[in-house]
PDB file of C-alpha atoms in Angstrom:
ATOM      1  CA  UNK A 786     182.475 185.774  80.908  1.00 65.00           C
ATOM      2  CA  UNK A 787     185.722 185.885  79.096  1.00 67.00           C
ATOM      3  CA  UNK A 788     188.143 183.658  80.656  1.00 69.00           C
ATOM      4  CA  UNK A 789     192.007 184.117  80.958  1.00 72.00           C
ATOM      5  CA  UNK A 790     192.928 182.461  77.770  1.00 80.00           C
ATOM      6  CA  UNK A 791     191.015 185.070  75.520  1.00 76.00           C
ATOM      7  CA  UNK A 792     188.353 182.365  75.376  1.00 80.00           C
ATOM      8  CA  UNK A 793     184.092 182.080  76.794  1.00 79.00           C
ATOM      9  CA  UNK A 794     183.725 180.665  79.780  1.00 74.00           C
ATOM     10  CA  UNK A 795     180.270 179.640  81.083  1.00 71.00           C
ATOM     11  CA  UNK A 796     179.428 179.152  84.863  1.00 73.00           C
ATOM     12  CA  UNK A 797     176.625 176.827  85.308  1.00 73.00           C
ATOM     13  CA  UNK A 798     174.002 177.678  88.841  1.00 74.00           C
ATOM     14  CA  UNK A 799     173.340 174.338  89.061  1.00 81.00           C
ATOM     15  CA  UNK A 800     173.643 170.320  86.724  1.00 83.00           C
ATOM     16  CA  UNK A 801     170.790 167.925  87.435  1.00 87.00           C
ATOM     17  CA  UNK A 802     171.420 164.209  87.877  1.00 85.00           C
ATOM     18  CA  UNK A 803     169.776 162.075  85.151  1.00 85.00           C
ATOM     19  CA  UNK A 804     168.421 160.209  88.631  1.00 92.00           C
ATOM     20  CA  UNK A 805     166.322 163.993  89.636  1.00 92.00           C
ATOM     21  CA  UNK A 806     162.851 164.072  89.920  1.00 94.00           C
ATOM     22  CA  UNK A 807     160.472 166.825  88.911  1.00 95.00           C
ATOM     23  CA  UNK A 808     159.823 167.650  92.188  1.00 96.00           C
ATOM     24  CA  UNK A 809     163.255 168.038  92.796  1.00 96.00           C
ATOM     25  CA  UNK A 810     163.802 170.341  89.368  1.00 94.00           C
ATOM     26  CA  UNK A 811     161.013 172.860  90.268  1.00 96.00           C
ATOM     27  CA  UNK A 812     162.292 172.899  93.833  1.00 96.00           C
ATOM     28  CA  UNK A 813     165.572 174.211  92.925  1.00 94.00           C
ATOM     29  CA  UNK A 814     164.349 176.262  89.865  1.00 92.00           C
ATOM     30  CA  UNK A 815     160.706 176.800  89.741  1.00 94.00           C
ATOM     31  CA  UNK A 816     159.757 177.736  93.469  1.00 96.00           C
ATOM     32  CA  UNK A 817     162.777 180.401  93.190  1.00 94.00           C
ATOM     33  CA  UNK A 818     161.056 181.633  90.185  1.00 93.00           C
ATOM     34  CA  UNK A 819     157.679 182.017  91.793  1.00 95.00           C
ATOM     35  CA  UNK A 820     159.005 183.392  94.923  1.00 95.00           C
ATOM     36  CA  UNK A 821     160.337 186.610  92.711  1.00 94.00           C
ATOM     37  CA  UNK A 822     157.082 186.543  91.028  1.00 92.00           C
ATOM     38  CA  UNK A 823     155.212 187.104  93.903  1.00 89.00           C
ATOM     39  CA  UNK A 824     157.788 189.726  95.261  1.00 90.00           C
ATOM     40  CA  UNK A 825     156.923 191.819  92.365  1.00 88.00           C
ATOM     41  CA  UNK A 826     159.884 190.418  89.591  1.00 91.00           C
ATOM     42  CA  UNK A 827     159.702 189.325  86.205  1.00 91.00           C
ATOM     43  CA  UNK A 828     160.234 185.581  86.014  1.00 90.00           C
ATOM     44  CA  UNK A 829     161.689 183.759  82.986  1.00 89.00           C
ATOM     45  CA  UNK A 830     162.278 179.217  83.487  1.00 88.00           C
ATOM     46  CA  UNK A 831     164.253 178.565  79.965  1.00 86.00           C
ATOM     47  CA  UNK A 832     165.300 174.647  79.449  1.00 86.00           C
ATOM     48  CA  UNK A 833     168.228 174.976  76.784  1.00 82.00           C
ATOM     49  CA  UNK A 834     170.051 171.792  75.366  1.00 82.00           C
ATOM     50  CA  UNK A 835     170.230 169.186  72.260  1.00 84.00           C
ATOM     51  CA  UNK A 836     167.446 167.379  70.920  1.00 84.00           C
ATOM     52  CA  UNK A 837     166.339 164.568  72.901  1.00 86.00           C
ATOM     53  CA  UNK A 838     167.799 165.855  75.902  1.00 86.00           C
ATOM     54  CA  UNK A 839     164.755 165.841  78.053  1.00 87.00           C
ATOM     55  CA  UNK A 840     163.349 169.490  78.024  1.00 87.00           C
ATOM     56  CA  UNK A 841     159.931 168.967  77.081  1.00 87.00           C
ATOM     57  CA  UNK A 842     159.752 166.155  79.893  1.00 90.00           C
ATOM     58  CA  UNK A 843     161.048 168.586  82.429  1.00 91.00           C
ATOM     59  CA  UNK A 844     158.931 171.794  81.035  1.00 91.00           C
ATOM     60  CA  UNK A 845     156.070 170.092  80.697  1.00 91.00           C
ATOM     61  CA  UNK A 846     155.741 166.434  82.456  1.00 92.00           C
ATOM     62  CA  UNK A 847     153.063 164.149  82.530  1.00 94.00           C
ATOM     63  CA  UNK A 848     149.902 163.912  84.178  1.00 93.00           C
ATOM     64  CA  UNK A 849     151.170 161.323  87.218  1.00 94.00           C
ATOM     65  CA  UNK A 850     154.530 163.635  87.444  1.00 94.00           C
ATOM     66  CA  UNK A 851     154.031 167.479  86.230  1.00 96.00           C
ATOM     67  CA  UNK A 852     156.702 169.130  84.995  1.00 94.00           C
ATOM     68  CA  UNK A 853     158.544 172.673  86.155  1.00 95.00           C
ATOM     69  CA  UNK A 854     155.548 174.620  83.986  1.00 93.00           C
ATOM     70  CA  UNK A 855     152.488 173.312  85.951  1.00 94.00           C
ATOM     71  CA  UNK A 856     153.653 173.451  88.945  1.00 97.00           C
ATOM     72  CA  UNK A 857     154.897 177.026  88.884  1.00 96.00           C
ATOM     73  CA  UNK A 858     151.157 177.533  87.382  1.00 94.00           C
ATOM     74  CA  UNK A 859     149.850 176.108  90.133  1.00 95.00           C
ATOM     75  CA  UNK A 860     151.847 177.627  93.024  1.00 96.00           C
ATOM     76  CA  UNK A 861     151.191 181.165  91.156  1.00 93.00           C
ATOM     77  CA  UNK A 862     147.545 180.578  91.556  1.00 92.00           C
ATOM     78  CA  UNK A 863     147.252 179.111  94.737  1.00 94.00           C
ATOM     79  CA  UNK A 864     148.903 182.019  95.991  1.00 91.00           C
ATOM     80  CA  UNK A 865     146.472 184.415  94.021  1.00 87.00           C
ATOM     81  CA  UNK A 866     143.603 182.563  95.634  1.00 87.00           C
ATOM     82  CA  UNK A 867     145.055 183.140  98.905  1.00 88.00           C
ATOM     83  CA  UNK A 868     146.273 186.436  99.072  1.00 80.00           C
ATOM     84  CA  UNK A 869     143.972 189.293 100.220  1.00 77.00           C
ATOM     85  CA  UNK A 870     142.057 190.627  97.906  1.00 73.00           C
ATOM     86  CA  UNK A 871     141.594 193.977  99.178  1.00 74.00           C
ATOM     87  CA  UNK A 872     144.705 195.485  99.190  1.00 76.00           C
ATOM     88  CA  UNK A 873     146.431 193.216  96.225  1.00 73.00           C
ATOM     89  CA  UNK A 874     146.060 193.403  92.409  1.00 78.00           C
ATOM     90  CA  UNK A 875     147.364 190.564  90.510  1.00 79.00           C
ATOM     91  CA  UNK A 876     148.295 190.923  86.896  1.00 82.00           C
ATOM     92  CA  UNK A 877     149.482 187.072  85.430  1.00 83.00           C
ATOM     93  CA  UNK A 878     150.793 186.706  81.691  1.00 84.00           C
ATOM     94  CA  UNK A 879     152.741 183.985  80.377  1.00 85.00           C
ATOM     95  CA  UNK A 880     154.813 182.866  77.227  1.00 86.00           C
ATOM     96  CA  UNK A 881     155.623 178.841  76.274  1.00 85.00           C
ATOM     97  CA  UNK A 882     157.368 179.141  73.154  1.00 86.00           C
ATOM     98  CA  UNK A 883     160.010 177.286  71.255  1.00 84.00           C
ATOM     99  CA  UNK A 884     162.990 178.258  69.511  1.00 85.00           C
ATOM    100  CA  UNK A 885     164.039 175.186  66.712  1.00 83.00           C
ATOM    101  CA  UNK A 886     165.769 176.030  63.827  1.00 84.00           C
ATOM    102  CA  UNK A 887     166.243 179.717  64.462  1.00 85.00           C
ATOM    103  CA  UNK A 888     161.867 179.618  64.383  1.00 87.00           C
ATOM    104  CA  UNK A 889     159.482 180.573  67.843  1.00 87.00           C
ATOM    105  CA  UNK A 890     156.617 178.865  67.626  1.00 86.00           C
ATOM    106  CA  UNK A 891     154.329 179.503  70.124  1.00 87.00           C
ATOM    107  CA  UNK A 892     153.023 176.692  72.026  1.00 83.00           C
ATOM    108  CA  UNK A 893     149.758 177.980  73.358  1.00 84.00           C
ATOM    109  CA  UNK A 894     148.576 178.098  69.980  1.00 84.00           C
ATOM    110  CA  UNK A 895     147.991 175.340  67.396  1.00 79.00           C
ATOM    111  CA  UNK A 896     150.404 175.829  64.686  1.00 69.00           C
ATOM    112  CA  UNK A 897     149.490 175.110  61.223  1.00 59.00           C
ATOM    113  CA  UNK A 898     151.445 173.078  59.129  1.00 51.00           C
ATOM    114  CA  UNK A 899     153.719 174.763  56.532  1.00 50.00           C
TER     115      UNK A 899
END
């Protein structure tokens, strides 16, 4: 948006506390996300901010608390598993990349080194 001075102005859906959990972070962005999925949308769940800033944590978690991306996985499949299989086709395909340096690597396959 442009905003009355000539300037941008962004408008922000919602700021996590530094105190939210993961399970807090998918509920307000991931479920959403798999909920359009499901109703036949494209889905996109982009963490954008400085280095250091915590958006590999929240992506991807760790084992004792998973992060936005394996739980979406998860709620995607468990609703594959239990939809009807007659009637319903399922079609899944998925991106993790990063953008660093103006460079997308993608992070489902080793990189090699330069």
């Amino acid at each position: 948006r442009v905003a009355a001075d000539g300037g941008v102005a962004f408008r922000f859906a919602h700021v996590f506390d530094t105190a939210a959990t993961q399970a807090e972070v998918y509920a307000r962005v991931g479920a959403p996300c798999v909920d359009a999925v499901l109703a036949g949308y494209n889905g996109c769940v982009l963490a954008y901010g400085q280095t250091g800033a915590g958006k590999t944590y929240t992506m991807g978690g760790t084992p004792d608390e998973p992060g936005v991306l394996p739980r979406v996985l998860n709620a995607l499949f468990d609703a594959v598993h239990a939809a009807p299989r007659a009637d319903v086709d399922f079609e899944c395909r998925a991106s993790y990349v990063q953008i660093y340096n103006e460079t997308v690597y993608d992070l489902l396959v080793e990189q090699q080194p330069p």
